[in-house]
Short mmCIF file of C-alpha atoms in Angstrom, two decimals:
data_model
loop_
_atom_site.label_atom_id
_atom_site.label_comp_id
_atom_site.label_asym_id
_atom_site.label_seq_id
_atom_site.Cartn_x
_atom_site.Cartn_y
_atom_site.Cartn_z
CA UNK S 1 1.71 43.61 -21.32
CA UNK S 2 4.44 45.27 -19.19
CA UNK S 3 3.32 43.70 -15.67
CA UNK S 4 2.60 40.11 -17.22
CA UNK S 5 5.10 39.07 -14.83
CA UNK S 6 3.41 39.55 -11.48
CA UNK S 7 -0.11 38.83 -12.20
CA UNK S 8 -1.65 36.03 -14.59
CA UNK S 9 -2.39 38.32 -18.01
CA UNK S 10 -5.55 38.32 -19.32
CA UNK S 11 -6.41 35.20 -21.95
CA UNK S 12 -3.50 33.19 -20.11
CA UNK S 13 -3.62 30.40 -18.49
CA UNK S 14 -2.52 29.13 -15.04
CA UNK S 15 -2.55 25.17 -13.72
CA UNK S 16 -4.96 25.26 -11.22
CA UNK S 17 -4.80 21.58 -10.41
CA UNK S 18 -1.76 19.79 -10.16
CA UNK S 19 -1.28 16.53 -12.28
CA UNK S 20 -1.67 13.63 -8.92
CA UNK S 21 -4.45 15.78 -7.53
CA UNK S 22 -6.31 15.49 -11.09
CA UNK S 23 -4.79 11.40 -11.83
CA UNK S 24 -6.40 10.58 -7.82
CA UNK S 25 -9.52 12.26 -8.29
CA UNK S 26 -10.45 10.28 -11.49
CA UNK S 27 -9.37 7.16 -10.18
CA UNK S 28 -11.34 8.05 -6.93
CA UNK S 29 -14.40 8.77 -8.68
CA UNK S 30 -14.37 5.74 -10.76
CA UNK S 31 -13.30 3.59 -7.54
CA UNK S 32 -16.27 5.53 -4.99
CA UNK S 33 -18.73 4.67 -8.07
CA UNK S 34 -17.71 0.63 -7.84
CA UNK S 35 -17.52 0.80 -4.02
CA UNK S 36 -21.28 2.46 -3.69
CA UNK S 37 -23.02 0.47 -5.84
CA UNK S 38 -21.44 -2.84 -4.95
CA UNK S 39 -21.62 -1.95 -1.50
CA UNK S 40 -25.98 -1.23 -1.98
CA UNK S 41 -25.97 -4.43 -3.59
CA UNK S 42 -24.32 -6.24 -0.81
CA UNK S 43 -26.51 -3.78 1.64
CA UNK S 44 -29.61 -5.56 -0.29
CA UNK S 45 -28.57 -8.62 0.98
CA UNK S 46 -29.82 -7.91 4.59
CA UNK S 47 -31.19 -4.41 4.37
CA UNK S 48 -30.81 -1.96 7.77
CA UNK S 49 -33.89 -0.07 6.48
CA UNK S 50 -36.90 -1.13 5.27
CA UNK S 51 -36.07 -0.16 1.66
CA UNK S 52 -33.80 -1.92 -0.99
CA UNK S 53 -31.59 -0.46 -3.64
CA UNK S 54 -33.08 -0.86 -7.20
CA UNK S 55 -30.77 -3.66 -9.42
CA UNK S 56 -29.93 -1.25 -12.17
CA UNK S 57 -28.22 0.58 -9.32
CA UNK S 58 -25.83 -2.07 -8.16
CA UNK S 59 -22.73 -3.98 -8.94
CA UNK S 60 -22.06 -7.45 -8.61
CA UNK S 61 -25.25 -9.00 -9.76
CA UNK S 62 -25.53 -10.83 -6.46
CA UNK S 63 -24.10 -10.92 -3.03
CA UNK S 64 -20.81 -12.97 -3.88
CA UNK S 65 -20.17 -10.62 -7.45
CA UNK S 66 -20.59 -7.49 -5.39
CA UNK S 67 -18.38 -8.91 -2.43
CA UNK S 68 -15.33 -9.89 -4.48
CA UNK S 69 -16.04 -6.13 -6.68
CA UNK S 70 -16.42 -4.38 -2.50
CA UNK S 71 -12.40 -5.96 -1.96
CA UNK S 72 -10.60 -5.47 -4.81
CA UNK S 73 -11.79 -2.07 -5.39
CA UNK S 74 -11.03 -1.76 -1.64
CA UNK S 75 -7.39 -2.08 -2.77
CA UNK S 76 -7.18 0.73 -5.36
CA UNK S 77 -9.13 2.93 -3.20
CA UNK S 78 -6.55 2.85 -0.52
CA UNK S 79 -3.57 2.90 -3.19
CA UNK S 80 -5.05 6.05 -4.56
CA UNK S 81 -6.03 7.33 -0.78
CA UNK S 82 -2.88 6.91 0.36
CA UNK S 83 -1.35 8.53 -2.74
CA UNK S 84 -3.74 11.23 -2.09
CA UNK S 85 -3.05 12.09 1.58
CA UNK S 86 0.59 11.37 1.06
CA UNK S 87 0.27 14.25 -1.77
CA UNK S 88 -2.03 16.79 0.63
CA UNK S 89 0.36 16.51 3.32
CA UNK S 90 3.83 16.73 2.60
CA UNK S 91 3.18 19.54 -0.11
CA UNK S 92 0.89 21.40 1.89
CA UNK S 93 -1.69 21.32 -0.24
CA UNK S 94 -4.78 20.59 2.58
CA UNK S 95 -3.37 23.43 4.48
CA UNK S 96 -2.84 25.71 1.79
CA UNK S 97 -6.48 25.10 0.16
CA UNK S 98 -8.41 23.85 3.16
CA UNK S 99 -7.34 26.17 5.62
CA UNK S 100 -7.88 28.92 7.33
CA UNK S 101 -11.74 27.87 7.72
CA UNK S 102 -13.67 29.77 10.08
CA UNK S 103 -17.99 29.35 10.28
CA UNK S 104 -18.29 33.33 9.76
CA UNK S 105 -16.49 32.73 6.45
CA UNK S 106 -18.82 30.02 5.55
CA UNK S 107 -21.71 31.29 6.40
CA UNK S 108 -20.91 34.64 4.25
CA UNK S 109 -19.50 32.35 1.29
CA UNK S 110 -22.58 30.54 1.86
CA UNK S 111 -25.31 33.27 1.24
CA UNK S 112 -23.21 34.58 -1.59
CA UNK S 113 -23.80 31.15 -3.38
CA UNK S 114 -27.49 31.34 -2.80
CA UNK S 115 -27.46 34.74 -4.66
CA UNK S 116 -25.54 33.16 -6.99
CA UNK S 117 -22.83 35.61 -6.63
CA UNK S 118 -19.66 33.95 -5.16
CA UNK S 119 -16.36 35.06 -6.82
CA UNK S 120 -14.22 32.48 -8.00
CA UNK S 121 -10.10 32.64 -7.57
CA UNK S 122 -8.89 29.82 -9.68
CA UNK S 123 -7.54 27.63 -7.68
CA UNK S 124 -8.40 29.10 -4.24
CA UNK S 125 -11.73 27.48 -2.41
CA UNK S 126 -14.26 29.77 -1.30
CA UNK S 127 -15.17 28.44 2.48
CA UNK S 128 -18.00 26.31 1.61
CA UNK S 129 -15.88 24.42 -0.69
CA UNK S 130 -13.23 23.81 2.00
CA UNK S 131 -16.14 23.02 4.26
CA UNK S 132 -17.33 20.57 1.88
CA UNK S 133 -14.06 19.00 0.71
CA UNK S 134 -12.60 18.74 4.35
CA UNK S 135 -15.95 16.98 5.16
CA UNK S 136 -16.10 14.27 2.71
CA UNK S 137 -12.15 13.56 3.59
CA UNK S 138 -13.34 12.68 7.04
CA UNK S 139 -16.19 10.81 5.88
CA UNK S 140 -14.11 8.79 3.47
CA UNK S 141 -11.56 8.24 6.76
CA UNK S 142 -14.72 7.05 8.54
CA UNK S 143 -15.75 4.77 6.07
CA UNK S 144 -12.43 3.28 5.63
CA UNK S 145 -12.34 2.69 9.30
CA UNK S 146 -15.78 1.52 9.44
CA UNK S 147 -15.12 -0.84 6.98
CA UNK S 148 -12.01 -2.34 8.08
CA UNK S 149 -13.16 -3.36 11.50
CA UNK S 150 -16.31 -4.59 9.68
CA UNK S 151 -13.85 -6.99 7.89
CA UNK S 152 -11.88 -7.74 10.58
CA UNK S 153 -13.30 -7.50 13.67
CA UNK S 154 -10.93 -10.00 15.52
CA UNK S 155 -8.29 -9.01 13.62
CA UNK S 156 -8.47 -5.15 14.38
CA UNK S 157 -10.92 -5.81 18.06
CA UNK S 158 -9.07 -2.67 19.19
CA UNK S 159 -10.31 -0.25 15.96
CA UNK S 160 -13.97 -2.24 16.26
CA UNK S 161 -14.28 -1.69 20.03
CA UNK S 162 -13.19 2.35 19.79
CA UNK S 163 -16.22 2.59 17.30
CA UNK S 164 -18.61 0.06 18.74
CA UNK S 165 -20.68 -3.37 18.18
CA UNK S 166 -20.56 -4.84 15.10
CA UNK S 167 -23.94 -3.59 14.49
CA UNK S 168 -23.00 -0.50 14.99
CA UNK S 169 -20.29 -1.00 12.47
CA UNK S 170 -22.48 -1.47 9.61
CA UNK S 171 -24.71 2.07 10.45
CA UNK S 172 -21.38 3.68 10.41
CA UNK S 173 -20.49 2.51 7.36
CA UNK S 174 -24.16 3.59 5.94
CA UNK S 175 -24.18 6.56 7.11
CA UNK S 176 -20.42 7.51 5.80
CA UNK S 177 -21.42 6.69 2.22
CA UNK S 178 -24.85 8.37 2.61
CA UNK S 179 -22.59 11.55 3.33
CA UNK S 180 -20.46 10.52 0.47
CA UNK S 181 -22.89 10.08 -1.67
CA UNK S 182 -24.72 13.50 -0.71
CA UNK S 183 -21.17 15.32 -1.40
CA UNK S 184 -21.31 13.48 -4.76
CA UNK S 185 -24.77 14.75 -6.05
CA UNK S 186 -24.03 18.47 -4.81
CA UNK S 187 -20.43 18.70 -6.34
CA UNK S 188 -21.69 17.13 -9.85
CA UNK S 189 -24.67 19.99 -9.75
CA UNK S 190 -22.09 22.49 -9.31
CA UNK S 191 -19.87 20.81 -11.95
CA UNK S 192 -23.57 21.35 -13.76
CA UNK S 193 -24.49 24.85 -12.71
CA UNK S 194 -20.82 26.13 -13.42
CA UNK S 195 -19.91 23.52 -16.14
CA UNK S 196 -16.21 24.92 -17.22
CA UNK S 197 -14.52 24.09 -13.79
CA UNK S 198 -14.99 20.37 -15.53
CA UNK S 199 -12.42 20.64 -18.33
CA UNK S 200 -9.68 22.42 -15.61
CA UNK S 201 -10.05 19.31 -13.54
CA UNK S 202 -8.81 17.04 -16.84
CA UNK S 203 -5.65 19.67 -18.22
CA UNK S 204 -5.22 21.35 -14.71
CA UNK S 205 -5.49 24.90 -16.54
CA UNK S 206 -7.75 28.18 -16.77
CA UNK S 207 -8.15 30.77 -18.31
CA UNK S 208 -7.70 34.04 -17.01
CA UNK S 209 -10.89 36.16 -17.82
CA UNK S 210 -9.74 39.23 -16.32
CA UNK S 211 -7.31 40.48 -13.56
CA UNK S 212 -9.47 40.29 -10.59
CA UNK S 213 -10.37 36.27 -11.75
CA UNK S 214 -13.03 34.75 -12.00
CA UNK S 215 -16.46 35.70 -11.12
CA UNK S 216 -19.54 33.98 -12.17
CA UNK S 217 -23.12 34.96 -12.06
CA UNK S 218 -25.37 31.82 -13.18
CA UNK N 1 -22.42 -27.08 -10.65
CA UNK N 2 -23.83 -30.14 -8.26
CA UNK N 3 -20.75 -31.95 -6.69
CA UNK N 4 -20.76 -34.99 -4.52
CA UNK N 5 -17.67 -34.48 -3.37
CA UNK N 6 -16.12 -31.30 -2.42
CA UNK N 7 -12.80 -32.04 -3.06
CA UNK N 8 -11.00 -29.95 -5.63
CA UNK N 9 -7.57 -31.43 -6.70
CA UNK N 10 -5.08 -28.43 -8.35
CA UNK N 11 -5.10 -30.59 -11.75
CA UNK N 12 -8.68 -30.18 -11.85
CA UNK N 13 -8.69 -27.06 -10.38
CA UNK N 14 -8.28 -24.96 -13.77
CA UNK N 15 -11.31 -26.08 -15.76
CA UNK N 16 -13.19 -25.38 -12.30
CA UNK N 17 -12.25 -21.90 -11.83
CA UNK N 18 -13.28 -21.55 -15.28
CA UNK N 19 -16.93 -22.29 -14.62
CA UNK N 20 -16.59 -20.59 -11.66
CA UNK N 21 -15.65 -17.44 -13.43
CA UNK N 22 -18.38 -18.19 -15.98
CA UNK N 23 -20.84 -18.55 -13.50
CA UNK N 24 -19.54 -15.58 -11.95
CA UNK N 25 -19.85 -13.53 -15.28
CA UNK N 26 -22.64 -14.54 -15.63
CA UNK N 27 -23.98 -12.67 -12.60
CA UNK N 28 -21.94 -9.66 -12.41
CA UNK N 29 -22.89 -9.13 -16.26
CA UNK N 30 -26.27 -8.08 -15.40
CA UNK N 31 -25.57 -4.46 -13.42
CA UNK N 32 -22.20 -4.16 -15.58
CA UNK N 33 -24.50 -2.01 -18.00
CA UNK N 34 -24.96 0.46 -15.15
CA UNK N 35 -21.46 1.03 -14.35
CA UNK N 36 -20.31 1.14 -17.99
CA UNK N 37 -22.59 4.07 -18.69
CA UNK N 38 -22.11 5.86 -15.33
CA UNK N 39 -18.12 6.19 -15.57
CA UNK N 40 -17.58 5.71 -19.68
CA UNK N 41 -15.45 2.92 -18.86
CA UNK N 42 -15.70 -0.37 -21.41
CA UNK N 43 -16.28 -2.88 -19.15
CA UNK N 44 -17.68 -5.43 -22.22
CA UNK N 45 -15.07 -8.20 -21.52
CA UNK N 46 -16.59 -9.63 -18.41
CA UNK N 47 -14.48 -12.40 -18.77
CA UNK N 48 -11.44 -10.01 -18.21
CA UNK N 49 -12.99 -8.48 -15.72
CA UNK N 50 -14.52 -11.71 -13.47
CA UNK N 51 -10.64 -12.99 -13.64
CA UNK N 52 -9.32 -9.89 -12.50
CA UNK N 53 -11.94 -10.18 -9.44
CA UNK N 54 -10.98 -14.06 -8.71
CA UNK N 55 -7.34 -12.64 -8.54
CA UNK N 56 -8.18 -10.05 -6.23
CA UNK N 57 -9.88 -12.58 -4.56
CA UNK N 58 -7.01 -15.15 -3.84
CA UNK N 59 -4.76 -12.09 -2.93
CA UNK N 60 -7.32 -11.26 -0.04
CA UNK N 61 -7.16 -15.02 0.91
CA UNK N 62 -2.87 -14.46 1.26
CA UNK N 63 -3.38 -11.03 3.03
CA UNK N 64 -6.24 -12.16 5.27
CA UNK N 65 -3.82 -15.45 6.30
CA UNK N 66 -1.25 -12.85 7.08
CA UNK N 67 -3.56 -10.81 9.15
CA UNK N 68 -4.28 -13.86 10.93
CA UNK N 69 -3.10 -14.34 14.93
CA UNK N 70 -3.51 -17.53 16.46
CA UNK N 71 -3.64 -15.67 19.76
CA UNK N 72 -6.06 -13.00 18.69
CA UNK N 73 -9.58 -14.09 20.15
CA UNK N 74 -13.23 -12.94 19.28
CA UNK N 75 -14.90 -11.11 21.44
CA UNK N 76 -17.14 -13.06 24.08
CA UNK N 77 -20.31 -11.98 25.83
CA UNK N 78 -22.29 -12.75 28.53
CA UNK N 79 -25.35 -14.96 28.66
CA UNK N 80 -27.52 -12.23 28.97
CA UNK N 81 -26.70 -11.21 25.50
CA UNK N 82 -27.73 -14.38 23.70
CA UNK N 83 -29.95 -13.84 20.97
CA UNK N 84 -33.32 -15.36 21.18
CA UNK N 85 -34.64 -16.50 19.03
CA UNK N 86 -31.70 -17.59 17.02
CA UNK N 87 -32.31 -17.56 13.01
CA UNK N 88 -32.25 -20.49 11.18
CA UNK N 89 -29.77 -20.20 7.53
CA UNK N 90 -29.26 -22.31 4.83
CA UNK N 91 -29.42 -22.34 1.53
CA UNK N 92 -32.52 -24.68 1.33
CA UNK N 93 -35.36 -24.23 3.89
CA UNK N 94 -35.96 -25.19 8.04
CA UNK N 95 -38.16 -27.88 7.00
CA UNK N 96 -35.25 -29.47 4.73
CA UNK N 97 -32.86 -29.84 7.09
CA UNK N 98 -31.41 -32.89 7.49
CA UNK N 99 -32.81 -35.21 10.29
CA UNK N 100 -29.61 -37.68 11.79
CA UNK N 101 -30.57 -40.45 13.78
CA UNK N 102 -27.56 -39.77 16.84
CA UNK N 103 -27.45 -43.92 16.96
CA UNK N 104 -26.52 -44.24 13.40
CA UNK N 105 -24.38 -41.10 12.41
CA UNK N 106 -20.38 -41.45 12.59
CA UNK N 107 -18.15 -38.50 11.84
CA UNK N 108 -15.98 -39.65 9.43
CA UNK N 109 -11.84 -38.65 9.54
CA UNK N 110 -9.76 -39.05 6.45
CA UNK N 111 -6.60 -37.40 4.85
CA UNK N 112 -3.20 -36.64 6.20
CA UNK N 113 -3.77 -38.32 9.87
CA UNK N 114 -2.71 -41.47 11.50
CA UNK N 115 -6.27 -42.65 13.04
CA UNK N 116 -8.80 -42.59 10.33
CA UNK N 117 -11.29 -44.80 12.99
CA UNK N 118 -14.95 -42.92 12.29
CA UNK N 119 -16.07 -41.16 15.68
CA UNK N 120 -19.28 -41.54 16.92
CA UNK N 121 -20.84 -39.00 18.90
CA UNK N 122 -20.37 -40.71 22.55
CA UNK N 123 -16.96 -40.51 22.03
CA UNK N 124 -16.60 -37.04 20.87
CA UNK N 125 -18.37 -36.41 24.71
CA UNK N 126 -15.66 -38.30 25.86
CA UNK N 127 -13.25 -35.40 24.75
CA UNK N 128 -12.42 -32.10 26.52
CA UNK N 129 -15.60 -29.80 25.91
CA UNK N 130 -14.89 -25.80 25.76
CA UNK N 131 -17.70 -23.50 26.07
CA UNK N 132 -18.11 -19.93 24.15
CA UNK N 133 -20.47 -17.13 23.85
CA UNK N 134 -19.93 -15.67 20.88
CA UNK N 135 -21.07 -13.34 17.42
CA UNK N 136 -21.98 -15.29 14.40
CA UNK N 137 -21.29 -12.80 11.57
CA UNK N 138 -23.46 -13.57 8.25
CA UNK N 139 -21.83 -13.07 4.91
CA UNK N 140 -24.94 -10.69 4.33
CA UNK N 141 -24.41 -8.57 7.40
CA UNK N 142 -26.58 -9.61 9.80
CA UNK N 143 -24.85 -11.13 13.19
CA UNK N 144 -26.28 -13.14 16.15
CA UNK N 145 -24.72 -14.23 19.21
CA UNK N 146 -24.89 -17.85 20.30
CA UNK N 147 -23.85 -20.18 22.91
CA UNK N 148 -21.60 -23.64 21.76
CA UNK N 149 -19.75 -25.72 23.38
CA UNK N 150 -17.50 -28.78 22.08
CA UNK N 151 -14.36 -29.84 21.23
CA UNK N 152 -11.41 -27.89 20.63
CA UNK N 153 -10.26 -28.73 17.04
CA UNK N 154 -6.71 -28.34 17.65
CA UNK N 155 -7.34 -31.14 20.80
CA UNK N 156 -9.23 -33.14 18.21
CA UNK N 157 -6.41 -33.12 15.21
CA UNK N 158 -4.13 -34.02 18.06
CA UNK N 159 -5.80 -36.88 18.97
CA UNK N 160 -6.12 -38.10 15.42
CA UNK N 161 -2.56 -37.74 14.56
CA UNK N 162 -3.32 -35.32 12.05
CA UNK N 163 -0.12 -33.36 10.05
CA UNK N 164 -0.96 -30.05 11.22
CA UNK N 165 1.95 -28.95 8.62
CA UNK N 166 -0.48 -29.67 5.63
CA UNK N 167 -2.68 -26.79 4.48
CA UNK N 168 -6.31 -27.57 4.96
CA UNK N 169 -9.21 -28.87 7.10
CA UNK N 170 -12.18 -29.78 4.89
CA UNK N 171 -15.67 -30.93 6.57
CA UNK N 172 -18.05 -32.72 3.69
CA UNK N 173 -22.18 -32.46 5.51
CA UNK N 174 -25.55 -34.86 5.42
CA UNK N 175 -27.04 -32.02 3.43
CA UNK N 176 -24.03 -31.86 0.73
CA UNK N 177 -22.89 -28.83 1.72
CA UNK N 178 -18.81 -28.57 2.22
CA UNK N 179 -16.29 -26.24 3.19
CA UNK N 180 -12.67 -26.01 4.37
CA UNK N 181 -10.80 -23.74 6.05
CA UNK N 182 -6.84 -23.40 6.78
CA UNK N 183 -4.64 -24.85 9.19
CA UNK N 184 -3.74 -21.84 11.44
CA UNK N 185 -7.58 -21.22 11.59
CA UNK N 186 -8.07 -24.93 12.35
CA UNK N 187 -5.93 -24.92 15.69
CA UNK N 188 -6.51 -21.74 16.73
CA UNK N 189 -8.34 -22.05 20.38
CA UNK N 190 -11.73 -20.93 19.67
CA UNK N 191 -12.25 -23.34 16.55
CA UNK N 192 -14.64 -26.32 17.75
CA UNK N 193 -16.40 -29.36 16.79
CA UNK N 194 -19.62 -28.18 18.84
CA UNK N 195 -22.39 -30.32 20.07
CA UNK N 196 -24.43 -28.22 21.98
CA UNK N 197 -26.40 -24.96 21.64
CA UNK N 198 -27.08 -23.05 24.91
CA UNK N 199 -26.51 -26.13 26.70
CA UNK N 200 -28.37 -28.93 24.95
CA UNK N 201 -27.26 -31.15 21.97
CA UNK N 202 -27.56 -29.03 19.42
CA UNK N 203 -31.60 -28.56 17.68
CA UNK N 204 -31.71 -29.76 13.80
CA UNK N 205 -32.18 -26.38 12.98
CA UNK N 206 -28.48 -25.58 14.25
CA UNK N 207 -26.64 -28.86 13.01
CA UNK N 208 -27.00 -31.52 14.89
CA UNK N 209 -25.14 -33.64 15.96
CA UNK N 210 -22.17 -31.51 15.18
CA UNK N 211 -21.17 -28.60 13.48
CA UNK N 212 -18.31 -26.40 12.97
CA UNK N 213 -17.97 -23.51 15.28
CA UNK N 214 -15.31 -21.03 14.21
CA UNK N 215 -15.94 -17.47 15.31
CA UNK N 216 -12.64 -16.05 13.49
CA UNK N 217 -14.28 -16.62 10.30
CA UNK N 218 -17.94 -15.67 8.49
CA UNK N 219 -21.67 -17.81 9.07
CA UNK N 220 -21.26 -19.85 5.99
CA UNK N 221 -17.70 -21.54 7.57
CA UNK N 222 -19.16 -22.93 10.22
CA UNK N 223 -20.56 -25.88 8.23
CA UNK N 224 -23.30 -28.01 9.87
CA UNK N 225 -24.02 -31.65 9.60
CA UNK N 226 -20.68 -32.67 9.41
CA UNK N 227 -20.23 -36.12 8.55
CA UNK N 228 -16.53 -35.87 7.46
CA UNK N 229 -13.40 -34.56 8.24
CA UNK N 230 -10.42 -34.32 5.87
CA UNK N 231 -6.94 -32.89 6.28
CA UNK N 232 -5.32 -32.32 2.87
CA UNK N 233 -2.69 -29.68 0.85
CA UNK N 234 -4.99 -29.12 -1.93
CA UNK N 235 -7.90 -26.47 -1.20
CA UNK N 236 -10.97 -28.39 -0.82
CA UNK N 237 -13.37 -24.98 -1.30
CA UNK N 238 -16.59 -25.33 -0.36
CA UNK N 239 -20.38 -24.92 -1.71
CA UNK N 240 -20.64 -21.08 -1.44
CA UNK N 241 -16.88 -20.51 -2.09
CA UNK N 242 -16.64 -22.20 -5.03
CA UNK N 243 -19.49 -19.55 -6.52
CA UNK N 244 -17.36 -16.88 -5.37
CA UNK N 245 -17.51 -15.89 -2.10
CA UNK N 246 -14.22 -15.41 -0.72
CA UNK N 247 -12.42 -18.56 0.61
CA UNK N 248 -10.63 -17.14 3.54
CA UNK N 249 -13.76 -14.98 5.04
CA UNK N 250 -11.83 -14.16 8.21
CA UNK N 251 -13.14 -12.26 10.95
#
């Protein structure tokens, strides 16, 4: 084709996802899964609400196993997070994908995915995703926080002051891996209702399906 | 694993760690399943993995010692926040707790120190008494805030000529529980050897006659009981550290 070389030709395919974002997103996934479930399991040990999480759900066996899995995990988690961020900032990438974000956008992205008819740029999120993915950065940030002064809370008094009692430590915490974990369930039923954006996240590459990109109608 | 004595010397310290692990295996094995299928990972040499987690562990010890400030204190409260009642924890139940005639129970003092002369409990109320309102954080998540007062350990290891160069303070207890905790930690001002609970000697339930009151670390190192006092280079551990909690648990 003569004008391959301004626009992406049909059948060819462009890197969508860069190789660090794709290496810290699998080793984020696998780290969130050991942090959750070791992190219900020591949650079981004195429960905030009156419900417990199920043993085939857990990790650690008991409170010690799932305490010494909660810390080391801790460690890759903020290897990879700082990796991450480092990444997202300094080559623009959270300001290139995440923003501009305004609630009109959102809101019209939004009713477009409940019709099932949201078109798909490769590699540019629609508003909800940018809602979604800017959201579950802050709640990992508040978990991280949460859980630091929960650790430490003589150590880092001045971090477990600005966000309250100890008590008050521990809902945080809760309720920044419930959010986590709802973020979780609805990006894995999109991965499930649009199942090739899975296989671009492990070689960074799609296919071009037609000039305009992609568009897809479920 | 039912020890006597919870003193740990590094030569025997390998085979230990080994059951430790075991035990530890043991445990984590059972959920393993559920992470192995949930991320495709092969997670089947739980050996492997329980030693990588006992590594991870003694690295948090060296980073939590670095995080440490002598200076740093815990928060403190007023009266009016006392919790009431307080809960009773240990790992057998209320009714089991040791009952120590005051007349015949002498804290013991061995180790690295110059006076190893027992100390019964009219002398300890000879010593400087310091008085704190503070939160006692369980390992399982659940905190209470208490009232203790008694003496300043630092005051005490003074006293006893202890080397406050070595690495350790171990306490052994009437109900065979043990733990240890490190130097810095051991001098730093809000550690005590406390005798009473909201002003009175302290209830059976809470350890008479004296316990270990450290706010800077977790609920399960404040030992109570305590019938002896060790200072030593060679981690003594302690009953729930020993089947892997984390040694250092610093606040």
């Amino acid at each position: 084709m003569s004008n391959a070389a301004s626009r992406p030709a049909r059948g060819r395919s462009v890197l969508v996802h860069p190789l660090i974002v794709r290496i810290t997103h699998w080793v984020n996934a696998f780290a969130i899964v050991c942090m959750v479930m070791s992190g219900w399991q020591i949650y079981d040990a004195s429960p905030l609400l009156p419900f417990a999480f199920p043993p085939f759900m857990t990790l650690g066996g008991w409170l010690g196993g799932a305490i010494a899995w909660h810390l080391a995990m801790m460690w890759l988690l903020i290897a990879n997070g700082i990796l991450y961020l480092g990444y997202g900032l300094a080559s623009r990438h959270f300001k290139r994908s995440f923003f501009p974000l305004s609630a009109r956008g959102v809101l019209s992205d939004f009713r477009s995915a409940l019709h099932f008819n949201l078109s798909h740029t490769p590699g540019v999120y629609n508003a909800v995703q940018k809602l979604l993915y800017l959201a579950v950065l802050l709640l990992g940030i508040l978990a991280f926080l949460s859980g630091l002064a929960m650790w430490k809370p003589v150590q880092f008094e001045w971090l477990a002051a600005a966000l309250g009692s100890y008590p008050s430590l521990r809902w945080l915490h809760f309720i920044a891996m419930t959010g986590i974990v709802g973020f979780v369930i609805i990006h894995l039923a999109l991965v499930i209702i649009v199942p090739r954006t899975l296989p671009s996240m492990i070689t960074g590459r799609v296919r071009m399906d037609d000039k305009a990109g992609m568009r897809h109608e479920a | 694993m039912k020890r006597d004595t919870g003193l740990i010397r590094p030569r025997d310290a390998a085979p230990e760690l080994k059951r430790v692990e075991r035990r530890l295996l043991l445990k984590t094995g059972l959920s393993l399943g559920a992470l192995t299928m949930l991320t495709g990972c092969n997670l089947s040499d739980g050996d492997e993995v329980d030693r990588a987690l006992f590594a991870m562990s003694r690295f948090n010890d060296r980073v939590q010692a670095l995080l440490f400030s002598k200076t740093r204190l815990a928060a403190t409260f007023p009266a009016s926040r006392i919790t009431n009642p307080f809960r009773f924890n240990a790992f057998y139940d209320e009714d089991d707790a040791p009952e120590i005639d005051a007349s015949d129970w002498k804290l013991e003092v061995s180790g690295l120190v110059d006076d190893k002369t027992p100390w019964t409990l009219a002398r300890l109320r000879t010593m400087p008494q310091e008085n704190q309102i503070t939160r006692h954080i369980c390992v399982e998540g659940w905190s209470q805030i208490g009232e203790w007062s008694g003496v300043p350990l630092h005051l005490f290891l003074k006293k006893i000529g202890a080397d406050t160069r070595a690495k350790y303070v171990g306490f052994k207890c009437a109900d065979r529980y043990y733990s240890s905790i490190d130097m810095p930690s051991a001098l730093h001002p809000q550690t005590i050897l406390a005798l009473d609970f909201i002003g009175k000697p302290l209830p059976t339930e809470f350890g008479f006659p004296m316990r270990l009151r450290i706010p800077t670390k977790l609920g399960f190192k404040n030992p109570k009981y305590v019938v002896s006092l060790f200072v030593t280079n060679d981690n003594p551990g302690g009953y729930w550290e020993d089947q892997g909690y984390n040694w250092f648990s610093g606040s």
